[in-house]
Each structure stands twice: as C-alpha cells, then as structure tokens.
PDB file of C-alpha atoms in Angstrom:
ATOM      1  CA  UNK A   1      70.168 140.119  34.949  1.00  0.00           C
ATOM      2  CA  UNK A   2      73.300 141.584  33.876  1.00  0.00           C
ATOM      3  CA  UNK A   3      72.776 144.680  35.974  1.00  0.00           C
ATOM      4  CA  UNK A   4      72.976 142.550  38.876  1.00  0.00           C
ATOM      5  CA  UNK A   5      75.291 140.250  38.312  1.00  0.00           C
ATOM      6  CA  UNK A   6      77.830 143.102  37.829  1.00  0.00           C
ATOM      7  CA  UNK A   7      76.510 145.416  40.641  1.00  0.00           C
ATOM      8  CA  UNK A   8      78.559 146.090  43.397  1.00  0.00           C
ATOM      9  CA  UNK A   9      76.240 144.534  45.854  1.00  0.00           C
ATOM     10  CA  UNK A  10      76.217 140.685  44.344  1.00  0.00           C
ATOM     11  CA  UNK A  11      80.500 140.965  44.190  1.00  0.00           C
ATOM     12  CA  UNK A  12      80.678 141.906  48.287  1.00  0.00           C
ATOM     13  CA  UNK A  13      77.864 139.109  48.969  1.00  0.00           C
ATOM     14  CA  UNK A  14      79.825 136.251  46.528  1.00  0.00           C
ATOM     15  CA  UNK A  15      83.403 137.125  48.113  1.00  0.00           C
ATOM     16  CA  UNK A  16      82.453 137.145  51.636  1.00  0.00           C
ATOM     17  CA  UNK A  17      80.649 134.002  50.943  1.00  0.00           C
ATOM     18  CA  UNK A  18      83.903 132.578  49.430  1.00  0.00           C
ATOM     19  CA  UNK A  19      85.840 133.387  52.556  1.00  0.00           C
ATOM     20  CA  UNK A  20      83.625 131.602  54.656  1.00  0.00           C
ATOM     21  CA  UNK A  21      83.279 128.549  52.486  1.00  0.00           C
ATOM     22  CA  UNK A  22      87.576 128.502  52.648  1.00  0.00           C
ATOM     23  CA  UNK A  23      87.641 128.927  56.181  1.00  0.00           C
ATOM     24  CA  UNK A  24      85.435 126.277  56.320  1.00  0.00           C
ATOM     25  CA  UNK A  25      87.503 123.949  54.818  1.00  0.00           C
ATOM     26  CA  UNK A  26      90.539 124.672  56.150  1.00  0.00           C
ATOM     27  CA  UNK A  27      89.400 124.669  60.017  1.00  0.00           C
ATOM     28  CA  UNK A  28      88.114 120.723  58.942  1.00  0.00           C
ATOM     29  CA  UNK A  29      91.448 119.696  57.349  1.00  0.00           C
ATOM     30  CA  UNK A  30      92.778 121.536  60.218  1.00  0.00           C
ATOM     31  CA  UNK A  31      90.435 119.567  62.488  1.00  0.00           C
ATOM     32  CA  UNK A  32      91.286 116.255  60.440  1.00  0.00           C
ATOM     33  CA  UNK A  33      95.327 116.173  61.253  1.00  0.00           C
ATOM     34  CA  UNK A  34      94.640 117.470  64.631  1.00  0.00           C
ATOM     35  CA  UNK A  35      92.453 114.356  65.171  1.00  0.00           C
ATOM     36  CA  UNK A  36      94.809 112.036  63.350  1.00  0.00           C
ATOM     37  CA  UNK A  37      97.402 113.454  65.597  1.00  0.00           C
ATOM     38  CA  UNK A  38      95.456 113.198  68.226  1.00  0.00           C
ATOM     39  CA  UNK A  39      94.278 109.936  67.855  1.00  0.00           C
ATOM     40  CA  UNK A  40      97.460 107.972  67.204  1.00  0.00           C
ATOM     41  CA  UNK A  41      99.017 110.012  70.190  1.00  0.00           C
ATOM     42  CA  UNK A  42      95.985 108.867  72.682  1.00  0.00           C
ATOM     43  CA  UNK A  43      96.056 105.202  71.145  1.00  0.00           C
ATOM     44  CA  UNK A  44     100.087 105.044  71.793  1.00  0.00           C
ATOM     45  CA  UNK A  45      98.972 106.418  75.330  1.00  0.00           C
ATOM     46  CA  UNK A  46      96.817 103.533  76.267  1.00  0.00           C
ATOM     47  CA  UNK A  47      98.470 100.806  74.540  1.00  0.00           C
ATOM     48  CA  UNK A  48     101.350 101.928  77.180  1.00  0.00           C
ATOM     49  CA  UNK A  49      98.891 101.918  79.808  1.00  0.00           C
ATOM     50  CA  UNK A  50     100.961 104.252  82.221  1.00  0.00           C
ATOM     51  CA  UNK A  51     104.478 102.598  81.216  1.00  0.00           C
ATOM     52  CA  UNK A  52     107.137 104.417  79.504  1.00  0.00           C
ATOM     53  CA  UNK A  53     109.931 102.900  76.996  1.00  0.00           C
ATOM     54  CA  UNK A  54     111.707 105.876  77.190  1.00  0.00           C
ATOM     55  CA  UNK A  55     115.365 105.319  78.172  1.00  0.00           C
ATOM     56  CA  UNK A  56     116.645 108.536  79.066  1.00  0.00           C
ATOM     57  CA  UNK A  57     118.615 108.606  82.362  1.00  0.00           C
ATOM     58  CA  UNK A  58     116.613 111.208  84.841  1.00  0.00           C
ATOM     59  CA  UNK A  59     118.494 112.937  87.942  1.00  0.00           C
ATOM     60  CA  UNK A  60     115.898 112.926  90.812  1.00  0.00           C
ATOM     61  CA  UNK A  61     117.472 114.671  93.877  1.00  0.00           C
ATOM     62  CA  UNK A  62     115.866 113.891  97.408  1.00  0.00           C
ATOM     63  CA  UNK A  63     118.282 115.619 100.193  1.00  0.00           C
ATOM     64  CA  UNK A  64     121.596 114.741  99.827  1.00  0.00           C
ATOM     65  CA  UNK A  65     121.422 112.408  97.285  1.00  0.00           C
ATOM     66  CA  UNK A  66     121.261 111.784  93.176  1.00  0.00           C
ATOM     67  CA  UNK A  67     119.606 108.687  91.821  1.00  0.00           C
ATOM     68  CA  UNK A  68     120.253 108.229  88.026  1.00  0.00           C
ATOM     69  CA  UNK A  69     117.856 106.355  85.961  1.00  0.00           C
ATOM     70  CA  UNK A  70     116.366 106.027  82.757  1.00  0.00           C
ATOM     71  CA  UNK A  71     112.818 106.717  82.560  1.00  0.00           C
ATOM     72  CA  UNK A  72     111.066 103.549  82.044  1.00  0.00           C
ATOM     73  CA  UNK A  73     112.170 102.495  85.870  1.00  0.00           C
ATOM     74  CA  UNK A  74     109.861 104.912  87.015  1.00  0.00           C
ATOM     75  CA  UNK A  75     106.677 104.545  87.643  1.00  0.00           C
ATOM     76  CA  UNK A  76     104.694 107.551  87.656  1.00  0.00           C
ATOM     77  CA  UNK A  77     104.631 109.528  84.901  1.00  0.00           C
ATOM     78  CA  UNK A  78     104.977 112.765  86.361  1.00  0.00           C
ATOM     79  CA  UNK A  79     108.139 111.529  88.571  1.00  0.00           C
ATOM     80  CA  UNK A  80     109.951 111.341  85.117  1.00  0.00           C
ATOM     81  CA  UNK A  81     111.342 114.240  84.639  1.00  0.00           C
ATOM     82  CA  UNK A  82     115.048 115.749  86.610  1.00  0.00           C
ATOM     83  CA  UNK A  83     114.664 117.762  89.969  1.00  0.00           C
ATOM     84  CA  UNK A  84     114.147 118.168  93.385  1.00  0.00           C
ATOM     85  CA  UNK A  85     111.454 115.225  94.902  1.00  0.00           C
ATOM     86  CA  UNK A  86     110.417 113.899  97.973  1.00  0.00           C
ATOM     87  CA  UNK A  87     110.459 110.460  97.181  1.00  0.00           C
ATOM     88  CA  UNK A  88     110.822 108.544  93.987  1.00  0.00           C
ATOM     89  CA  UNK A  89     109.216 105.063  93.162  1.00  0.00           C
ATOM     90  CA  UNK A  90     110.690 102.844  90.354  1.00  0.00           C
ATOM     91  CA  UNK A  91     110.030  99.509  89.257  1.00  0.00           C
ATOM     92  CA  UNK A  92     111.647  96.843  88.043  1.00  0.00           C
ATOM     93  CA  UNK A  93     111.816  93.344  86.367  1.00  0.00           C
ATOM     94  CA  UNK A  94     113.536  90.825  88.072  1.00  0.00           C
ATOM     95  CA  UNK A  95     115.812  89.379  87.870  1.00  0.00           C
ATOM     96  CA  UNK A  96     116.965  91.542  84.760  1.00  0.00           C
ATOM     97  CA  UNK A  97     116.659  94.189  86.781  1.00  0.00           C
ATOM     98  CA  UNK A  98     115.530  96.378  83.699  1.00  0.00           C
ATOM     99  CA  UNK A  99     112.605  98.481  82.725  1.00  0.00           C
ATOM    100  CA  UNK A 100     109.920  98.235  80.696  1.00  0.00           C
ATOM    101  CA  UNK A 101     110.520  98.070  77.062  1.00  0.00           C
ATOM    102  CA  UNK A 102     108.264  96.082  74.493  1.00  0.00           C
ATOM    103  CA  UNK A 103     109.632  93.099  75.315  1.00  0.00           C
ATOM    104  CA  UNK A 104     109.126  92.895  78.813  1.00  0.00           C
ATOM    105  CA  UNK A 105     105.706  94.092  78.088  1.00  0.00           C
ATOM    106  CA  UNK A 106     103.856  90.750  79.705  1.00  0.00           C
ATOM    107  CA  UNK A 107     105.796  90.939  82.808  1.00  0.00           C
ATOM    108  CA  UNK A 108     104.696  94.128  83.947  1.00  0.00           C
ATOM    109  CA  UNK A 109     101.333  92.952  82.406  1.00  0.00           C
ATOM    110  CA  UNK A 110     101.250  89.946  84.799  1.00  0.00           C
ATOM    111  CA  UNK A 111      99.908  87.671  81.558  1.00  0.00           C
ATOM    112  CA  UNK A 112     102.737  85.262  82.636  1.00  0.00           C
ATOM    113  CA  UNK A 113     102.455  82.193  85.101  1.00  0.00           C
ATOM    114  CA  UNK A 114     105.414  83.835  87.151  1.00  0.00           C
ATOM    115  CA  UNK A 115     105.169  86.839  89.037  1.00  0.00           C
ATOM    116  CA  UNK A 116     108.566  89.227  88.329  1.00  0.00           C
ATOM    117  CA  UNK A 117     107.645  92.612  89.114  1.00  0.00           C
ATOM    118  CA  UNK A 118     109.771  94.337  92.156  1.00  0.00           C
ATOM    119  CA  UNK A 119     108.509  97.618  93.258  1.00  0.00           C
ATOM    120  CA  UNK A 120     111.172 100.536  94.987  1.00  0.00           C
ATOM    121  CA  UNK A 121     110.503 103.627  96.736  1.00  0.00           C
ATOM    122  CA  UNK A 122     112.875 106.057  98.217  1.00  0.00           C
ATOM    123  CA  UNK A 123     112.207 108.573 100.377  1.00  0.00           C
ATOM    124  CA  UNK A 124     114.311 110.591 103.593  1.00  0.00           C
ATOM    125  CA  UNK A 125     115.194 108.054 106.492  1.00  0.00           C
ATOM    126  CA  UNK A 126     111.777 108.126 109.252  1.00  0.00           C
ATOM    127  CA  UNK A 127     113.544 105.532 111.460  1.00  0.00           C
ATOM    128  CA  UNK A 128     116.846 105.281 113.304  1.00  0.00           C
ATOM    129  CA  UNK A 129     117.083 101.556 112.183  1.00  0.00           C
ATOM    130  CA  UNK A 130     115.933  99.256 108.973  1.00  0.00           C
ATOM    131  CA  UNK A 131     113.891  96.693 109.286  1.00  0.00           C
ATOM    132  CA  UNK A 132     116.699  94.095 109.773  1.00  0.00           C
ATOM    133  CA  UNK A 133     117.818  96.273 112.525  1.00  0.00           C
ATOM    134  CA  UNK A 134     114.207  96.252 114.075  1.00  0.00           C
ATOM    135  CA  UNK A 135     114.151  92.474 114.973  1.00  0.00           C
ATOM    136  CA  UNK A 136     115.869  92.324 117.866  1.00  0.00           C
ATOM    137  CA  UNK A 137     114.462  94.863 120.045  1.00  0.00           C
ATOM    138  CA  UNK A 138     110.654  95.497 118.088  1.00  0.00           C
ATOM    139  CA  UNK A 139     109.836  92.515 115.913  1.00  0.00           C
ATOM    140  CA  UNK A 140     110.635  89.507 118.124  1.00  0.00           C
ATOM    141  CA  UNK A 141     108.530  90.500 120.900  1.00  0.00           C
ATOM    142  CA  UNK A 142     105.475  90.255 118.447  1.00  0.00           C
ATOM    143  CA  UNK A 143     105.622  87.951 117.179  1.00  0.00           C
ATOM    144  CA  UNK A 144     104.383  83.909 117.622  1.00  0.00           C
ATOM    145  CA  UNK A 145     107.616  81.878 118.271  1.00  0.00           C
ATOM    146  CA  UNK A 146     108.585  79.094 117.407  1.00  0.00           C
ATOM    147  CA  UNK A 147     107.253  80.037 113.502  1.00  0.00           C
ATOM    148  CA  UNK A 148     107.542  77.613 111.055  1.00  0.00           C
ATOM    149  CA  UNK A 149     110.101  76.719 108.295  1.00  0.00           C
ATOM    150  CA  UNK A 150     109.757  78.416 104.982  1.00  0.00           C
ATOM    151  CA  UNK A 151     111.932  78.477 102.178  1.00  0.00           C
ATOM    152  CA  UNK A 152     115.442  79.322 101.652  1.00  0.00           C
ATOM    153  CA  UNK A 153     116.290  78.691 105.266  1.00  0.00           C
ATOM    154  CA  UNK A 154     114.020  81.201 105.881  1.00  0.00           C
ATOM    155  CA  UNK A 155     111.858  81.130 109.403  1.00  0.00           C
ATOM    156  CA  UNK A 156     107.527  82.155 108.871  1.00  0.00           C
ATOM    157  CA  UNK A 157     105.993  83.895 111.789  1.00  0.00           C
ATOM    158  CA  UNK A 158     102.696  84.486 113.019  1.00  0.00           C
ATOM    159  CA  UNK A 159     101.834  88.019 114.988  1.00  0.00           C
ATOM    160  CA  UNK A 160     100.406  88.221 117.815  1.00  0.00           C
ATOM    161  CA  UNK A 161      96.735  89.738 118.138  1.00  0.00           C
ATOM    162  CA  UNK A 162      97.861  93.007 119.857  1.00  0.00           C
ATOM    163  CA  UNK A 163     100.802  94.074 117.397  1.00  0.00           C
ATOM    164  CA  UNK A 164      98.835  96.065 114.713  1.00  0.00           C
ATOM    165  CA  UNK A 165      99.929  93.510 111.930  1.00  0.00           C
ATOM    166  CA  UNK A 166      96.822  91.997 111.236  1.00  0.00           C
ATOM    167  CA  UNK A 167      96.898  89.480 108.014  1.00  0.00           C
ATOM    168  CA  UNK A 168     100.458  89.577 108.063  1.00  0.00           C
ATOM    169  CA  UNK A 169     103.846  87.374 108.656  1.00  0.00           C
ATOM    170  CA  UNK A 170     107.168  87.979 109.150  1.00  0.00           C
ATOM    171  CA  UNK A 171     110.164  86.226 107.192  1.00  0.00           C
ATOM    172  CA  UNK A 172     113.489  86.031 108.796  1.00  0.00           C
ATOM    173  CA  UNK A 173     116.419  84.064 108.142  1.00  0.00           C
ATOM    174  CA  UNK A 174     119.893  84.001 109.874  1.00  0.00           C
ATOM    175  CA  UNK A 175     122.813  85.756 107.897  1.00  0.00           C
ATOM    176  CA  UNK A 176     126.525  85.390 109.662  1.00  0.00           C
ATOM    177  CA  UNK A 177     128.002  88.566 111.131  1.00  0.00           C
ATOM    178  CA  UNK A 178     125.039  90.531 109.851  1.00  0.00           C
ATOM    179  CA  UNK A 179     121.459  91.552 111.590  1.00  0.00           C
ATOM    180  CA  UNK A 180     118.718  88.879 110.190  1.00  0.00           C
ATOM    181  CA  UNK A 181     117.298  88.934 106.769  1.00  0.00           C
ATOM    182  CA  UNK A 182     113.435  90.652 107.672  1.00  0.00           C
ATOM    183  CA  UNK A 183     110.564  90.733 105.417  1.00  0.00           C
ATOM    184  CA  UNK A 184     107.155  91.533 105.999  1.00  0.00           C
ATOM    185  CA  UNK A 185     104.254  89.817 104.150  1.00  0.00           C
ATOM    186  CA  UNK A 186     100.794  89.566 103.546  1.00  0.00           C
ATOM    187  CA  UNK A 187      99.182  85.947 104.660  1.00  0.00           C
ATOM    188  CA  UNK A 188      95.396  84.942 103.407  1.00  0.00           C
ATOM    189  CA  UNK A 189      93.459  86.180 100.753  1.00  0.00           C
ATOM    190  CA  UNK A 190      95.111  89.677  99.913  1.00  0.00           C
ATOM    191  CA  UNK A 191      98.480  87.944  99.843  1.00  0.00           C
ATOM    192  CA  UNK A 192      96.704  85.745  96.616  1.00  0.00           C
ATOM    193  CA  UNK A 193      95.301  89.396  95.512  1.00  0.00           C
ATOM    194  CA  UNK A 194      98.626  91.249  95.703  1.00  0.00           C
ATOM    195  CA  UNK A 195     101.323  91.356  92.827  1.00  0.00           C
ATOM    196  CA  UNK A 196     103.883  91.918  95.472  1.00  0.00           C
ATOM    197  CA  UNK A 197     102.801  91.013  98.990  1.00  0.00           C
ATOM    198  CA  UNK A 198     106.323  91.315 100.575  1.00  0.00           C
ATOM    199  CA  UNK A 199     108.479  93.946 101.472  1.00  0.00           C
ATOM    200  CA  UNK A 200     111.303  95.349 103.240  1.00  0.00           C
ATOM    201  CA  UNK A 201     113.131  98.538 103.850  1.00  0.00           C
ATOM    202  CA  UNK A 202     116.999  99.252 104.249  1.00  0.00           C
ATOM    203  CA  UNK A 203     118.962 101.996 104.949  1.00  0.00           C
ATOM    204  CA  UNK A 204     121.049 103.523 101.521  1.00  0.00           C
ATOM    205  CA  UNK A 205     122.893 107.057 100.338  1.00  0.00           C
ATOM    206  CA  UNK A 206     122.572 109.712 102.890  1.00  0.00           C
ATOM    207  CA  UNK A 207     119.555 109.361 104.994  1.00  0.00           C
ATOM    208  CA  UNK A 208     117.555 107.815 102.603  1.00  0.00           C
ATOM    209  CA  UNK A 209     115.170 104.635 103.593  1.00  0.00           C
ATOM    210  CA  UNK A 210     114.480 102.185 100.926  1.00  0.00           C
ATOM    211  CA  UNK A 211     111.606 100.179 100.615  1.00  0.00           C
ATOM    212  CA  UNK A 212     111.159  97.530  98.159  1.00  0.00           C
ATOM    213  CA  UNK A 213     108.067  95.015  97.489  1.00  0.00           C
ATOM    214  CA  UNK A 214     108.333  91.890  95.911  1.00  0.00           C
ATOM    215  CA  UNK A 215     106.156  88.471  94.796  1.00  0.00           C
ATOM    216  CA  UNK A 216     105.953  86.010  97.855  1.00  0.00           C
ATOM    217  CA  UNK A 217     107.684  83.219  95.598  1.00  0.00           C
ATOM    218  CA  UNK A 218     110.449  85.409  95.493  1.00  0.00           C
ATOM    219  CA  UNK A 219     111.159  84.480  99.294  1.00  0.00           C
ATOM    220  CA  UNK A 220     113.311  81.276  98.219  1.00  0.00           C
ATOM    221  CA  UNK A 221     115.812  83.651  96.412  1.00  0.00           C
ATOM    222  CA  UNK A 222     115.983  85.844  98.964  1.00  0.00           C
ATOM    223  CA  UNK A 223     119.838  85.553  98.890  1.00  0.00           C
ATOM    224  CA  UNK A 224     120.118  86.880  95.356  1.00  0.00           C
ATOM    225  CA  UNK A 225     117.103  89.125  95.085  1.00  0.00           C
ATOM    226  CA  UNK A 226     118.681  91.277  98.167  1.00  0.00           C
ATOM    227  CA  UNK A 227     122.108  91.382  96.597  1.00  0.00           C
ATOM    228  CA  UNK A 228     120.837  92.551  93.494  1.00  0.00           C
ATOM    229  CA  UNK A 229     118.989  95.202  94.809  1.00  0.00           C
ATOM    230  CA  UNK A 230     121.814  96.428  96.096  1.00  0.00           C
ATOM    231  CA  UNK A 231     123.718  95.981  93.434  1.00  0.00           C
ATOM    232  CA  UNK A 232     121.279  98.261  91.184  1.00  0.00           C
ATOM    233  CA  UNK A 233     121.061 100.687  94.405  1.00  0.00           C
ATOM    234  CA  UNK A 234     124.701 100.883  94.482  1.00  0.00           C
ATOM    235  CA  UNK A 235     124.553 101.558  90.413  1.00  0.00           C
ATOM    236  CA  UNK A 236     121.741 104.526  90.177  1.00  0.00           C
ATOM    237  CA  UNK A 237     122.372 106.698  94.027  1.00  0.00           C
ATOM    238  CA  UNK A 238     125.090 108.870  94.331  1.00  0.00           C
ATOM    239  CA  UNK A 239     125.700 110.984  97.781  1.00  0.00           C
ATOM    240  CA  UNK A 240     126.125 114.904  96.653  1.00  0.00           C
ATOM    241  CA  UNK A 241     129.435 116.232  98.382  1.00  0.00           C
ATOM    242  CA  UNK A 242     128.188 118.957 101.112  1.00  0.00           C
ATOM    243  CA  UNK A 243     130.246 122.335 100.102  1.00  0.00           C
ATOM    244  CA  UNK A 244     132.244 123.005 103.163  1.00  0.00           C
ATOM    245  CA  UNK A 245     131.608 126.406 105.164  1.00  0.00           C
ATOM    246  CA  UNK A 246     134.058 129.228 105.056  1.00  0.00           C
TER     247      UNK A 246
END
C-alpha cells in the first residue's frame, strides 16, 4: 500500500485531480458574483422600465443645430449618448417640465388620475410652413365649419370625409397679430386609448420642425403649455455658427 501511495503514478493522478476540483470552485464563485452582478443590474433595468435618472446633459447635433439635455429627457435609450442624429425624441413632465427621476416615477407611469406626460421630437424641417401656418391655405378647406366651442377659447372641428384625417379634430383658437393656435387630435375611442392624443409641430433652430404631443385635457392650458415649450426649446437648442468660406 505504501508502494503506491508513494509511486509516481498516484502523485500525477491526485494533483491533476486537485486542479480540477479548484477550478471548479473558482469558475462557481466566479459564476456566483457574476450572477449577483448580473442580477441586481437586470432588476435595476426593469424596475426603470426603459427610463433613465441619469442627469447628465447630452449634445445631440441634427444639421445645424445643438440641443443640450440631460439624459433622463430622452426617451430612447440608445438616443442618450452625444453625436450626430437624425432626430431626437424627449419627454417631459408637465408642467415641471423635468425628467424622470424617482419622484416623478407615477407620472410617466400614468398610475395618477391626471395625465402629464408631453412627448417632443425633432427632426430637419419637411415643410415650408408649421402647422399654425397651414390653416389658412390647407386646414380650413377641410375641415367642417362652423365647429364647436371647446375650451380655452379654443374652436373643435370636424373633417371632412375626403381629407385623409379620419378619427381626428382640429383645435384652433385666435391669437392677436400671430397665425392661429393649431392642434391636431384624436376624437373616439383611440383618443380614450392614447396618453397623448394631441399634437402640433412648429418651426425652431435652423431648419428644424418640432413636434410635440400632449394629453387632450391639456387643451384648456393651451396658452401656457405652448409658452413653456418654448421656453424649454429656447433653453436646450442652440444654432451652430456656419464657418465662413475663404
């Protein structure tokens, strides 16, 4: 028995085993952080469900222009980062006009009674005017005059069968020296469906359309809710200087 247990043989056979038994062990505790890791990385993921509390201002460039803003106004995760894009879509809390954080957490949730979600999208200029422009000489000729009165001095109309806009309305109210206030909405059953069944686009920065979608009982603070959009627009886009040409 001695023999064996000192032979050559029995001391290769015992070591290798050893080796294997350590690797062993060390690929599960290796295993074990990587799934602790893991796991409170994936749980933080869907506890955010898409949302981001990251603060960090991010420089998106689209043409000729900068917008600045922290991360958690964006709403696509692979839109936060800086660079070049084609469009950029944001979202918002209103009317804080903030991102999400953990304590606006049921807003963008929509647990509350009230809806306060506002949705943005830039992206280069496709039209020659914005949708205020666009009454006069494309809107009013489809739609259902004399509409009806809705709120904030605002008037509702119907379109007509043959303009394309089916389950829709438009809102417009009068604003002195200025084109009309124009929104377009969803009427019916996806209106009840939708988190923000209105929206409307205006011209900012250089060539740059923006459109932004908002709850329908938003429409009686239609006043405010336009001036602080512009306010925040006027607060995050900067127009690059163009280099002049020698």
């Amino acid at each position: 028995m001695r023999e064996a247990a000192d032979s050559p043989d029995f001391e290769i056979v015992d070591s290798a085993l050893m080796k294997r038994v350590f690797y062993a062990f060390a690929s599960l505790a290796l295993l074990s952080v990587a799934i602790s890791i893991g796991g409170k990385w994936l749980g933080r993921s869907i506890a955010m469900a898409g949302y981001s509390d990251d603060t960090t201002v991010r420089q998106v460039v689209i043409g000729n222009n900068v917008i600045s803003v922290p991360a958690n106004f964006i709403r696509f995760d692979q839109a936060r980062r800086d660079g070049i894009a084609s469009r950029l879509d944001l979202y918002l809390r209103y009317p804080e006009m903030d991102g999400y954080s953990t304590a606006a957490r049921d807003d963008f949730n929509h647990t509350g009674t009230a809806k306060k979600i506002i949705f943005l999208s830039f992206e280069p200029r496709m039209m020659s005017r914005d949708m205020s422009g666009r009454f006069a000489p494309i809107y009013s000729s489809l739609i259902v005059k004399p509409g009806t009165p809705g709120p904030a001095g605002t008037t509702l109309y119907g379109f007509t069968e043959k303009s394309g806009y089916l389950n829709e309305m438009l809102a417009v109210a009068d604003r002195p020296g200025k084109d009309p206030f124009v929104a377009r909405c969803l009427s019916g059953p996806s209106a009840e469906e939708s988190l923000a069944p209105c929206e409307r686009d205006i011209q900012v920065g250089d060539d740059l359309s923006l459109t932004y979608r908002f709850p329908r009982e938003l429409l009686g603070e239609w006043q405010a809710l336009d001036a602080a959009i512009a306010a925040k627009v006027a607060g995050v886009l900067k127009t690059r200087p163009v280099s002049s040409k020698r």
